[in-house]
Coordinates of C-alpha atoms in Angstrom, one line a residue:
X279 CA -11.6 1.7 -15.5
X280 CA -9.1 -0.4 -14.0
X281 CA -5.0 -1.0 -14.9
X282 CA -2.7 -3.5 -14.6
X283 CA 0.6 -3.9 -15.3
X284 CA 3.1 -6.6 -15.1
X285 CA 6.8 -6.8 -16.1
X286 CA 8.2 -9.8 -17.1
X287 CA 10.9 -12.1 -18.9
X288 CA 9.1 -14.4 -21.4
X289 CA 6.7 -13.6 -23.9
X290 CA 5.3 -17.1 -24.6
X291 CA 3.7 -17.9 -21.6
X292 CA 1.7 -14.3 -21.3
X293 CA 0.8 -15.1 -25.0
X294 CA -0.3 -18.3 -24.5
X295 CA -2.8 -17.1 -21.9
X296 CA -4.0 -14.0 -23.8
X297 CA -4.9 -15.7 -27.0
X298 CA -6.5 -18.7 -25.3
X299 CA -8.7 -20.3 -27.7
X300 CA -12.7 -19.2 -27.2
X301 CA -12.2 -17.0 -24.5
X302 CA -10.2 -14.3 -26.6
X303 CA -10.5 -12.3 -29.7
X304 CA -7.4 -11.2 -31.4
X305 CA -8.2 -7.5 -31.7
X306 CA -4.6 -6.1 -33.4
X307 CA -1.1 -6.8 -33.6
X308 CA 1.5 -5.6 -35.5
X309 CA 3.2 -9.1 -35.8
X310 CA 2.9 -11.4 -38.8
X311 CA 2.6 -14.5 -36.8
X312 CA -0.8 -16.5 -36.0
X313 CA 0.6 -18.7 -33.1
X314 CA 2.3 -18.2 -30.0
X315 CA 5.2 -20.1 -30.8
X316 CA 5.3 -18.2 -33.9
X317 CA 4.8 -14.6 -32.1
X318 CA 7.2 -15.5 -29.0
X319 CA 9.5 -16.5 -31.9
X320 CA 9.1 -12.4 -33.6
X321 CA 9.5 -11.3 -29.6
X322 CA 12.4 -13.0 -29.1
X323 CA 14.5 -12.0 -32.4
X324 CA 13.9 -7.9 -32.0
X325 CA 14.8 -9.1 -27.8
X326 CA 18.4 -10.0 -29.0
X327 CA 19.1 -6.4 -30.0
X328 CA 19.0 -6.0 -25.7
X329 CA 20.5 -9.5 -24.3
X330 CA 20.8 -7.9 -21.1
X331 CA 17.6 -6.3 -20.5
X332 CA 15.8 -8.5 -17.7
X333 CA 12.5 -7.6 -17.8
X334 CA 11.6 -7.0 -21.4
X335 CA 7.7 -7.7 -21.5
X336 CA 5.1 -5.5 -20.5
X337 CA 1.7 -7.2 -20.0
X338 CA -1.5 -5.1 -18.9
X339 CA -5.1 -5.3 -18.5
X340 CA -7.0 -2.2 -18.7
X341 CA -10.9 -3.7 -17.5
X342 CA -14.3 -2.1 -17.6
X343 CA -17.0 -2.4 -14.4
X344 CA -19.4 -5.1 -14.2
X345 CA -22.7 -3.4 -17.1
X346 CA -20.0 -1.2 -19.0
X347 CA -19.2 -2.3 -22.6
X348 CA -17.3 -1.0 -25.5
X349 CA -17.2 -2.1 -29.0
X350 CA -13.7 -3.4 -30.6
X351 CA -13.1 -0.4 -32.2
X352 CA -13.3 1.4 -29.0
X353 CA -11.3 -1.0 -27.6
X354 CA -8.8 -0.3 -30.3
X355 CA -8.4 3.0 -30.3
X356 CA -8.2 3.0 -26.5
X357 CA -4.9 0.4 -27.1
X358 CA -3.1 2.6 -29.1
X359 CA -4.0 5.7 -27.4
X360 CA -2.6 3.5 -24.2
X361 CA 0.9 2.5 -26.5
X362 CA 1.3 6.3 -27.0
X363 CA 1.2 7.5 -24.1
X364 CA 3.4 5.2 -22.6
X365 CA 6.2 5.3 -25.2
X366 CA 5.3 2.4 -26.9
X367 CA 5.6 3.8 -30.5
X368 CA 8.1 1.6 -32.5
X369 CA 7.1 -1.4 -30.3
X370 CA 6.0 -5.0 -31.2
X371 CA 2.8 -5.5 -29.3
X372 CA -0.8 -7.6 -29.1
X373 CA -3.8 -6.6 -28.4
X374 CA -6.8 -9.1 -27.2
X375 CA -10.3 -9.1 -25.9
X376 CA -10.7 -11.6 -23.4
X377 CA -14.9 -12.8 -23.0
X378 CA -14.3 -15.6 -20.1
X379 CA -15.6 -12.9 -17.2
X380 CA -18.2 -10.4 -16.3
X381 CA -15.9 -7.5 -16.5
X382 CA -15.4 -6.8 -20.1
X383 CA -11.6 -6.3 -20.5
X384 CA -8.7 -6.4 -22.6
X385 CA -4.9 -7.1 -22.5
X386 CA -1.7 -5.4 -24.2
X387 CA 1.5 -7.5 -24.6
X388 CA 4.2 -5.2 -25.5
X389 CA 7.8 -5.4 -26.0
X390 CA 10.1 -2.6 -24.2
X391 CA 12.8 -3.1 -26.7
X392 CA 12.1 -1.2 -29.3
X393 CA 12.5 -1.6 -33.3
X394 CA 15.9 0.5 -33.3
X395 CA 17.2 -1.2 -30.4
X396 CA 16.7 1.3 -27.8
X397 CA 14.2 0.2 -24.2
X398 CA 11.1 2.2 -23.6
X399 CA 11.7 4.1 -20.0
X400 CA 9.8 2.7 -17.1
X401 CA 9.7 5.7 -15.2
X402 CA 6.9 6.7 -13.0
X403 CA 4.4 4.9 -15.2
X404 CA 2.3 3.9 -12.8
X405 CA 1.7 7.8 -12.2
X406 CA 1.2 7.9 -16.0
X407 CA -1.6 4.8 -16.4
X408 CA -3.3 6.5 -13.4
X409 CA -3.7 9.6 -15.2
X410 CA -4.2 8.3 -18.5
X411 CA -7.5 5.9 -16.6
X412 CA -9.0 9.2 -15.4
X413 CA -9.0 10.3 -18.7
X414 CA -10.3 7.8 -20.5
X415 CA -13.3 7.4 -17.9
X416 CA -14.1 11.2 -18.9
X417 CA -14.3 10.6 -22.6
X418 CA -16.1 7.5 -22.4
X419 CA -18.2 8.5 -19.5
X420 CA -17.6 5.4 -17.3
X421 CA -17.2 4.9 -13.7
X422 CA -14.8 6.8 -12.1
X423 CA -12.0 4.7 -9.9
X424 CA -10.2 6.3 -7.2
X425 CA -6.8 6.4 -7.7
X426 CA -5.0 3.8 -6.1
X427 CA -2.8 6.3 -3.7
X428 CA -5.8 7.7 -2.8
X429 CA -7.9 4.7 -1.8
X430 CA -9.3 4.5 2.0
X431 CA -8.2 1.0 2.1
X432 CA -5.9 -0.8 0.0
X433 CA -7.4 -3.4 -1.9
X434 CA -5.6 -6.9 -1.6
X435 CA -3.2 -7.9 -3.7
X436 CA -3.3 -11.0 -6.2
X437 CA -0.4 -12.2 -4.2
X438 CA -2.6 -11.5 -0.7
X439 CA -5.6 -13.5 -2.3
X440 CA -3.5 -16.4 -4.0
X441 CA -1.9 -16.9 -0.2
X442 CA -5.6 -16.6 1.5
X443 CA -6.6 -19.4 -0.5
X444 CA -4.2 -21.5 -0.3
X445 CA -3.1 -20.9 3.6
X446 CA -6.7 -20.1 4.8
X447 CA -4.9 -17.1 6.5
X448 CA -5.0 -13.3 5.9
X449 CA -1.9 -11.6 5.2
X450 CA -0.3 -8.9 7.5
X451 CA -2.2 -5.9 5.4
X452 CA -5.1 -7.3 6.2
X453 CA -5.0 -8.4 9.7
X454 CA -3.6 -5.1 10.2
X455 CA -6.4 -3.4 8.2
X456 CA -9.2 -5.2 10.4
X457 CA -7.6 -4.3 13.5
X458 CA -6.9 -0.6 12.9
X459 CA -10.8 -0.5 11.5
X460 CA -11.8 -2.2 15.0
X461 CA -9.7 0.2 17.2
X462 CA -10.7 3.2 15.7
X463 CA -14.6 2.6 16.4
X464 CA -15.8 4.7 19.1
X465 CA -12.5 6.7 19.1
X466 CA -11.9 9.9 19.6
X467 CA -8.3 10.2 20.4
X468 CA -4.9 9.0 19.3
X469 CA -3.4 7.5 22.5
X470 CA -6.6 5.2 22.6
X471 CA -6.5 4.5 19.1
X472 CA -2.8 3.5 19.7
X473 CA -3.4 1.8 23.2
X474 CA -6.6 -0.1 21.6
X475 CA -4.0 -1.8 19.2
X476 CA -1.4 -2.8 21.5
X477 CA -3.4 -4.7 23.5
X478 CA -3.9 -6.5 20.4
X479 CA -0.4 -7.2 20.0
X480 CA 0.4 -4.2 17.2
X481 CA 2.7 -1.5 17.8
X482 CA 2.1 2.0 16.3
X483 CA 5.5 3.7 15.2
X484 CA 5.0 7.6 14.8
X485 CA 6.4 10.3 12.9
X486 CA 6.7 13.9 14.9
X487 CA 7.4 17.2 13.5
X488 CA 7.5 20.7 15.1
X489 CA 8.9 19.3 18.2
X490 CA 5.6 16.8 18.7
X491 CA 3.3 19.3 17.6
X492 CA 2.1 17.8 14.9
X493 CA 2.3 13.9 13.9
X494 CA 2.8 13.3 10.1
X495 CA 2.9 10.0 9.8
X496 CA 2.4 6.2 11.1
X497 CA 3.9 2.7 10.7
X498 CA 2.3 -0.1 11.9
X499 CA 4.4 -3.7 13.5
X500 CA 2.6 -6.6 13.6
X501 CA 4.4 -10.3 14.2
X502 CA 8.0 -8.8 13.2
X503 CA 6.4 -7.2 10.0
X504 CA 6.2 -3.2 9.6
X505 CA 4.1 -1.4 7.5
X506 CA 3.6 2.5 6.4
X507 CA -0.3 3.6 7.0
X508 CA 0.1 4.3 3.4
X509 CA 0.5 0.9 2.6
X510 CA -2.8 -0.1 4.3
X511 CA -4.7 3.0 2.6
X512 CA -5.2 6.4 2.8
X513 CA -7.6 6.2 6.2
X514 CA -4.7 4.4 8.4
X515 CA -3.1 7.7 8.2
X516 CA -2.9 10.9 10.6
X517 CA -5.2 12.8 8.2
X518 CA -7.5 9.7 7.1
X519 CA -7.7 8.8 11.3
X520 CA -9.1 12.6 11.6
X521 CA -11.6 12.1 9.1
X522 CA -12.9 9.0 10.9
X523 CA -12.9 11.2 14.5
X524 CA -9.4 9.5 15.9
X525 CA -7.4 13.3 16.2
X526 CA -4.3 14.4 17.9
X527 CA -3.3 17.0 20.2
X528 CA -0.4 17.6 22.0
X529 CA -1.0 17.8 25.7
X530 CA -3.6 15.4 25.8
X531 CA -1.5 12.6 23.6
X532 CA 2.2 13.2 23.1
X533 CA 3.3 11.5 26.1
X534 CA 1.8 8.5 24.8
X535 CA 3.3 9.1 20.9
X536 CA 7.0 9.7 22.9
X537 CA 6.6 6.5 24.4
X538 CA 5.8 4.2 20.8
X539 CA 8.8 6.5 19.3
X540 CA 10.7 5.7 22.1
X541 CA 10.2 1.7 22.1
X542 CA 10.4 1.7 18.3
X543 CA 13.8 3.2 18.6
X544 CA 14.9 0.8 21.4
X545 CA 13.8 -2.3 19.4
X546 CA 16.0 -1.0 16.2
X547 CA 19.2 -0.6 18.2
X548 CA 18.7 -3.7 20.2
X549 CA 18.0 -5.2 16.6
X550 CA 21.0 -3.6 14.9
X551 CA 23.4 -4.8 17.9
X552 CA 22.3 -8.5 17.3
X553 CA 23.0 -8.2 13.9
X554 CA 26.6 -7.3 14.6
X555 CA 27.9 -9.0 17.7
X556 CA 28.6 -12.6 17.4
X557 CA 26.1 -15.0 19.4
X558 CA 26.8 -17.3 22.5
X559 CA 24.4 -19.6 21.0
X560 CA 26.7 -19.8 17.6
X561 CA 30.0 -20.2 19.3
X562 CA 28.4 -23.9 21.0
X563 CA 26.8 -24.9 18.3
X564 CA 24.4 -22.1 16.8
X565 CA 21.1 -23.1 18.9
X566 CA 19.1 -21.2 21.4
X567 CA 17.8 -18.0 21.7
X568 CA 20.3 -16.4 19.7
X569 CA 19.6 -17.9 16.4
X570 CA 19.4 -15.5 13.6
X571 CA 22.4 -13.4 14.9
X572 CA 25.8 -13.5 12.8
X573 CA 28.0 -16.2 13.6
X574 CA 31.2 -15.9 13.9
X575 CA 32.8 -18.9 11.7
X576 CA 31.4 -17.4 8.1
X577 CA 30.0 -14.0 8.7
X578 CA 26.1 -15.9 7.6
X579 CA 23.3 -15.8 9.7
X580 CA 21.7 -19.0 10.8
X581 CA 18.4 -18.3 10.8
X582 CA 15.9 -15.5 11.9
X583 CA 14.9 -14.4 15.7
X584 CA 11.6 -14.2 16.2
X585 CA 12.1 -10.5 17.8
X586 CA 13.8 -8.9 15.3
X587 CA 12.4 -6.0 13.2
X588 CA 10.4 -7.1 10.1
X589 CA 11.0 -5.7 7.1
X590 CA 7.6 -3.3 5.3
X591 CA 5.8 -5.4 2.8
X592 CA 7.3 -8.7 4.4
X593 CA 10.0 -9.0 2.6
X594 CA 12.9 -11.4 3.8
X595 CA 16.3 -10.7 5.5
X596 CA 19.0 -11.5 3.0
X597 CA 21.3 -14.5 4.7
X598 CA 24.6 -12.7 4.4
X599 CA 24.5 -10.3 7.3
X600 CA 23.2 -7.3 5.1
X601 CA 19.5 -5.6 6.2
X602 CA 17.0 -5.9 3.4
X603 CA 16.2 -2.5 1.7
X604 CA 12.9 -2.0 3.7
X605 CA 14.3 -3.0 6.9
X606 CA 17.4 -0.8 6.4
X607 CA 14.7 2.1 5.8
X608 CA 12.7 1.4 8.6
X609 CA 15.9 1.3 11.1
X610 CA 16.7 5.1 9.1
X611 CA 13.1 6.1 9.8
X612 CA 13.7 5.1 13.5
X613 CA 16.8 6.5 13.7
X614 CA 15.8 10.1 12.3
X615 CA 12.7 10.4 14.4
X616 CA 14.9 9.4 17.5
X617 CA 18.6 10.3 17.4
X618 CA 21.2 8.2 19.5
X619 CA 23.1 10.2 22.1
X620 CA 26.9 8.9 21.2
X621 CA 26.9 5.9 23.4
X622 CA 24.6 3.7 20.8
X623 CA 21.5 3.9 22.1
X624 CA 18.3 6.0 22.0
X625 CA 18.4 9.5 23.5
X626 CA 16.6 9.7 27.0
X627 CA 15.3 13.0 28.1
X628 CA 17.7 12.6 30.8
X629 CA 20.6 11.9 28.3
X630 CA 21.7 8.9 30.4
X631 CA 22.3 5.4 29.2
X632 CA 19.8 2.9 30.3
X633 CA 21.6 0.7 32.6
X634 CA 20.6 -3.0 31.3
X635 CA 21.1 -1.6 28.0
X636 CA 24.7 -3.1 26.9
X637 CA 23.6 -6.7 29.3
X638 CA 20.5 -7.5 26.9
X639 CA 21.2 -5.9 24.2
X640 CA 20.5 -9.1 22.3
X641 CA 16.9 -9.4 23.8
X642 CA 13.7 -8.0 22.9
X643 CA 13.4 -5.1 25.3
X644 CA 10.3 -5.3 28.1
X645 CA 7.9 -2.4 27.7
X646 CA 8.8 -1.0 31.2
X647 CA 12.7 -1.1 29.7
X648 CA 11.5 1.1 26.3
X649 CA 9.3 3.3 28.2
X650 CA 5.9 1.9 27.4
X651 CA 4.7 1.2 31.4
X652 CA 1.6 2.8 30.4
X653 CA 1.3 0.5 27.1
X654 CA 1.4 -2.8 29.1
X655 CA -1.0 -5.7 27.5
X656 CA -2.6 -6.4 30.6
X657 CA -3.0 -2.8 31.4
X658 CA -6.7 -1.7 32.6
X659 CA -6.0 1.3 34.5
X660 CA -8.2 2.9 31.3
X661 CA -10.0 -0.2 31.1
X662 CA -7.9 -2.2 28.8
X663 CA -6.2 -5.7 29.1
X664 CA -7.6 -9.0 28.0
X665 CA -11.3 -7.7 27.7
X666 CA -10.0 -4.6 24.9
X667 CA -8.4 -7.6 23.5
X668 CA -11.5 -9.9 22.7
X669 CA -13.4 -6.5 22.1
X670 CA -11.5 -5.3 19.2
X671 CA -10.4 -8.6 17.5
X672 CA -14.9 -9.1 18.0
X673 CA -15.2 -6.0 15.9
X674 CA -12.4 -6.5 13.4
X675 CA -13.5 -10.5 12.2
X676 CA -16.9 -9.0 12.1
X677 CA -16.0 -5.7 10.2
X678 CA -18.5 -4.9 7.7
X679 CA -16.1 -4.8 4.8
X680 CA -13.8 -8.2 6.2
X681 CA -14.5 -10.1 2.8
X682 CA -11.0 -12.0 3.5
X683 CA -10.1 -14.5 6.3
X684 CA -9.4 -12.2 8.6
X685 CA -8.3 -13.6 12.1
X686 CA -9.6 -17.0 10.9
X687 CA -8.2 -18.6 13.9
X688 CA -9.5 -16.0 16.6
X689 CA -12.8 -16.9 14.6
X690 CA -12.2 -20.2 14.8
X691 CA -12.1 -20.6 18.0
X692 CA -15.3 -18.9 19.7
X693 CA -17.2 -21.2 17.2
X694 CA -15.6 -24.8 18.9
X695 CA -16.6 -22.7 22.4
X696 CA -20.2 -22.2 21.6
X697 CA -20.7 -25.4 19.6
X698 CA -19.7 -27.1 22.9
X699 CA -22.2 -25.1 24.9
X700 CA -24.8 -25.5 22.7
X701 CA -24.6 -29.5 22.9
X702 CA -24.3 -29.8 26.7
X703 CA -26.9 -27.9 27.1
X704 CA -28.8 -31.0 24.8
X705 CA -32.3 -28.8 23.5
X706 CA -33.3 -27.7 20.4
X707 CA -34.1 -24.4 21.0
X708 CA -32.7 -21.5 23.0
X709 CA -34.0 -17.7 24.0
X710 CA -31.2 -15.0 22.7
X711 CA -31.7 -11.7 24.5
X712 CA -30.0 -8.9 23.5
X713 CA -30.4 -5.8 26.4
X714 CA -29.5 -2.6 25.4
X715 CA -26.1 -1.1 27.8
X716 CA -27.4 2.5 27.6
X717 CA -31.1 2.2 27.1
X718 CA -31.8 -1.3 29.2
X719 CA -34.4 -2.8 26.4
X720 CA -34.3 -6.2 25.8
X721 CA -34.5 -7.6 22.6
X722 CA -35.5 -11.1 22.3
X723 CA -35.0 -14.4 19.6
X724 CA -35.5 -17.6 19.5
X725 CA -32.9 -19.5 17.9
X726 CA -31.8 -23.0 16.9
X727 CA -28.6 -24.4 17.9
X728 CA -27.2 -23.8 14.1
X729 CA -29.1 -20.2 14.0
X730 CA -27.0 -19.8 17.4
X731 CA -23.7 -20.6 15.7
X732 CA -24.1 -18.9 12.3
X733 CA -25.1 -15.5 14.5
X734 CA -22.0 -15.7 16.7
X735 CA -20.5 -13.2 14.7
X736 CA -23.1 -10.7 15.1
X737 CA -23.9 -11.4 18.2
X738 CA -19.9 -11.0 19.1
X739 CA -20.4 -7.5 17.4
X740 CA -23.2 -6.2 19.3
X741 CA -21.7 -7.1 22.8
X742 CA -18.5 -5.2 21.8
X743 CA -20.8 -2.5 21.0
X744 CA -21.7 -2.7 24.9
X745 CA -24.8 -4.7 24.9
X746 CA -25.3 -7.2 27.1
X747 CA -26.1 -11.0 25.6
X748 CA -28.1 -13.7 27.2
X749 CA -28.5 -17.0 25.9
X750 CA -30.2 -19.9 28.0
X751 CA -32.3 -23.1 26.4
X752 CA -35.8 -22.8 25.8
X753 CA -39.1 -24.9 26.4
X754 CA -39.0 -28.1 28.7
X755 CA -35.8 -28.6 29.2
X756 CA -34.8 -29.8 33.3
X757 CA -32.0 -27.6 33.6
X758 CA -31.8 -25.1 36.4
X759 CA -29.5 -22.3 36.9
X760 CA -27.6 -22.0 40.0
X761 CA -26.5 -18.3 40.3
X762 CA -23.5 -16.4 42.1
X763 CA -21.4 -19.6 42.8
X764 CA -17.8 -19.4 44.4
X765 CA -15.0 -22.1 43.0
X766 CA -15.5 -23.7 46.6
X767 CA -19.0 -24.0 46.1
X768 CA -18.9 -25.9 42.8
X769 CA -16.6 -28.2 44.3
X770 CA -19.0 -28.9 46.9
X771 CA -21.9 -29.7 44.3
X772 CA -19.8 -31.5 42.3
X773 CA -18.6 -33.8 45.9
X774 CA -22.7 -34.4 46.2
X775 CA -22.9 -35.6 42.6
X776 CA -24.2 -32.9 40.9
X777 CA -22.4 -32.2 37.9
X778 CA -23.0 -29.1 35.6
X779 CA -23.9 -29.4 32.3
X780 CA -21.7 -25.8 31.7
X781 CA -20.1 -23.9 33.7
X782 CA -19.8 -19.8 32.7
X783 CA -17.8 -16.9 34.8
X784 CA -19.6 -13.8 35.0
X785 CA -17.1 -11.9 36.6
X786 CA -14.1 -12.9 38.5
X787 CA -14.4 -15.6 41.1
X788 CA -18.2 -15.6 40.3
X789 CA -19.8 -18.4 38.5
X790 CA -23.0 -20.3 36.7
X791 CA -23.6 -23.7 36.7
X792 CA -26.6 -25.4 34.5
X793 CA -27.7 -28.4 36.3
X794 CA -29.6 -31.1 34.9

């Protein structure tokens, strides 16, 4: 069974949508009125005991899987089991059955204020509705949930899907959730699991203990947004990452961890000094680089820069000066796991100031400058760089479980590339070969141009898996391939008038060219 729970300021709205006419039964109330104006009206009279109280309205669901069912009286019983154990015992509240969906379910509109005036405590009840769903799942025998702490990977949020639909786009959790999933296939330790995702453009923030033996937890940083492993689900921590094969050990990985603590620390004093010193770009006229920093004729900022440290859950910087709660606790976090050495900025193992510290103190620091040299993008000294790139955003669109938008655009944009290879080429069919990269078989299809495109996504897959993919028209056709061409000698077959249908690099500086 699953809960939940929403706190909010009006009652008529939430009753308006719970007793909505043939899609809801009325299963019990404790309030004389019929209507929703006329129940809103009973809410809002015991409310005025409280004129404070913001949030005076609990609203929760409590819905069965897709088969289950229980009768009304079940139902019921299980509402004012559900009051009880909440506190809800000299409450106003409604109960309805709602019929409009294929998961039988019911909702509870309660009032916090109760009868005598006093507020029903809020505190850890989402602890409280857990335990009180595993319960009820044992005495009804229906399918057990996992708790949501414990899940391997955090389900999005009506507020992740709402903005999925109406932007196209995935939220960070998500983007962050396929790309984690991609790195960690194949993966055995963490500095590949970490150096797999910053080639992708995500920085891994550790937490140490026992001196670096031992690494308790992980934040993840992704487009100025940072967020706990725990907020992605319980696999995107150290623990869940051993589970999947990605461990850690010292000798083999800390210099690598040191190095993301390191850079993480760096980022939050460089961010921290741009939040107090007044900006160049305020005092002629607040544009430039420096926008977002505090200005110096109201103590406001004027906007937000594009390097500064994101706040967990994505919440926005408040506009006068002050950090946001999560960002303020993400600077603490940094701060803790990497002390400064009195001077204001991180603590070196050498204990010495880093000299361009204090002259670009308002920039984003370069990876050499925070001690990530061996973390650089185009880095393939362990085979990294722009190829790791395509391979792991491959595997995270195509991730078996990627049911949102993930990457849309990365997506996107291989489908325009192959559409335009598919018409140049101008046939109907084409021979797809798939060749094993351990094994050598071949494994052949013959495809449409619209089977092409609707398996790019698989075929994407299996080539990050390290097979080799061969696609070339089929039939009668008049095209023949030219083979290991040099940029000079395309030129000179383009000079004599031949000109390539498509043109494909193999390798550096070697090339294909179809010619009709």
């Amino acid at each position: 069974m699953i809960a939940k729970m929403v706190k909010g300021r009006g009652f008529r709205g939430a009753l308006e949508y719970d007793l909505q006419a043939g899609k809801s039964v009325l299963l019990e109330t404790n309030l004389a009125g019929q209507t929703p104006r006329a129940m809103a009206k009973e809410f809002g009279e015991v409310r005025q005991l409280r004129p404070t109280l913001g949030k005076a309205v609990v609203h929760v669901s409590l819905s069965l899987h897709a088969g289950e069912h229980l009768t009304d009286a079940q139902w019921r019983d299980i509402a004012h089991q559900y009051l009880m154990r909440m506190g809800f015992t000299d409450n106003q509240y409604v109960v309805t059955r709602h019929t409009d969906t294929a998961h039988e379910h019911i909702h509870i509109l309660a009032n916090r204020i109760t009868l005598a005036g006093d507020v029903v405590s809020d505190s850890q009840d989402w602890k409280r509705q857990e335990a009180f769903m595993r319960a009820l799942e044992r005495d009804y025998h229906l399918i057990a949930d996992s708790p949501s702490q414990k899940a391997e990977r955090k389900a999005p949020t009506k507020g992740e899907i709402e903005y999925a639909l109406r932007t196209g786009q995935a939220s960070i959790k998500q983007r962050l959730q396929g790309l984690c999933d991609a790195a960690m296939q194949g993966c055995t330790s963490l500095s590949d699991y970490i150096e797999r995702l910053v080639v992708t453009g995500v920085d891994v923030i550790p937490t140490v203990q026992l001196n670096g033996a031992k690494v308790s937890g992980l934040m993840y940083r992704l487009d100025g947004t940072v967020m706990k492993g725990s907020d992605l689900g319980k696999a995107y921590s150290p623990a869940g990452l051993a589970k999947r094969g990605v461990t850690y050990e010292q000798n083999r990985d800390f210099a690598t961890v040191n190095q993301c603590r390191e850079r993480a620390a760096r980022r939050a004093f460089d961010a921290t000094n741009r939040d107090l010193a007044p900006s160049e770009g305020s005092e002629r006229g607040g544009a430039g680089r420096d926008a977002g920093t505090l200005g110096p004729s109201d103590g406001r900022a004027n906007g937000r820069d594009a390097g500064d440290v994101g706040s967990i859950a994505g919440a926005e910087r408040p506009t006068d000066g002050r950090l946001s709660e999560s960002e303020s606790e993400y600077r603490k976090h940094v701060a803790t796991q990497h002390p400064t050495d009195g001077r204001g900025g991180p603590e070196s193992e050498s204990n010495q100031p880093t000299p361009d510290a204090d002259r670009n103190s308002h920039r984003e620091p370069s990876h050499v400058a925070a001690g990530m040299e061996t973390l650089r993008p185009d880095d393939n000294r362990r085979g990294l760089g722009r190829d790791a790139h395509h391979r792991i955003v491959a595997l995270a669109v195509t991730h078996a479980d990627s049911s949102y938008p993930a990457l849309q655009a990365e997506r996107d944009r291989t489908a325009q590339a192959i559409q335009r290879q598919l018409q140049a080429f101008g046939v109907d069919r084409f021979d797809v070969g798939i060749r094993d990269g351990q094994q050598g078989k071949m494994m052949n299809r013959l495809w449409t141009p619209d089977e092409v495109l609707k398996s790019a996504a698989w075929l994407k897959r299996m080539n990050a898996k390290g097979n080799d993919i061969y696609v070339k028209p089929a039939g009668e056709h008049g095209l023949v391939l030219v083979d290991d061409l040099t940029p000079e000698a395309l030129a000179r077959l383009k000079g004599q008038g031949f000109n390539p249908a498509i043109v494909t690099e193999t390798s550096p500086g070697n090339l294909q060219a179809w010619l009709k």
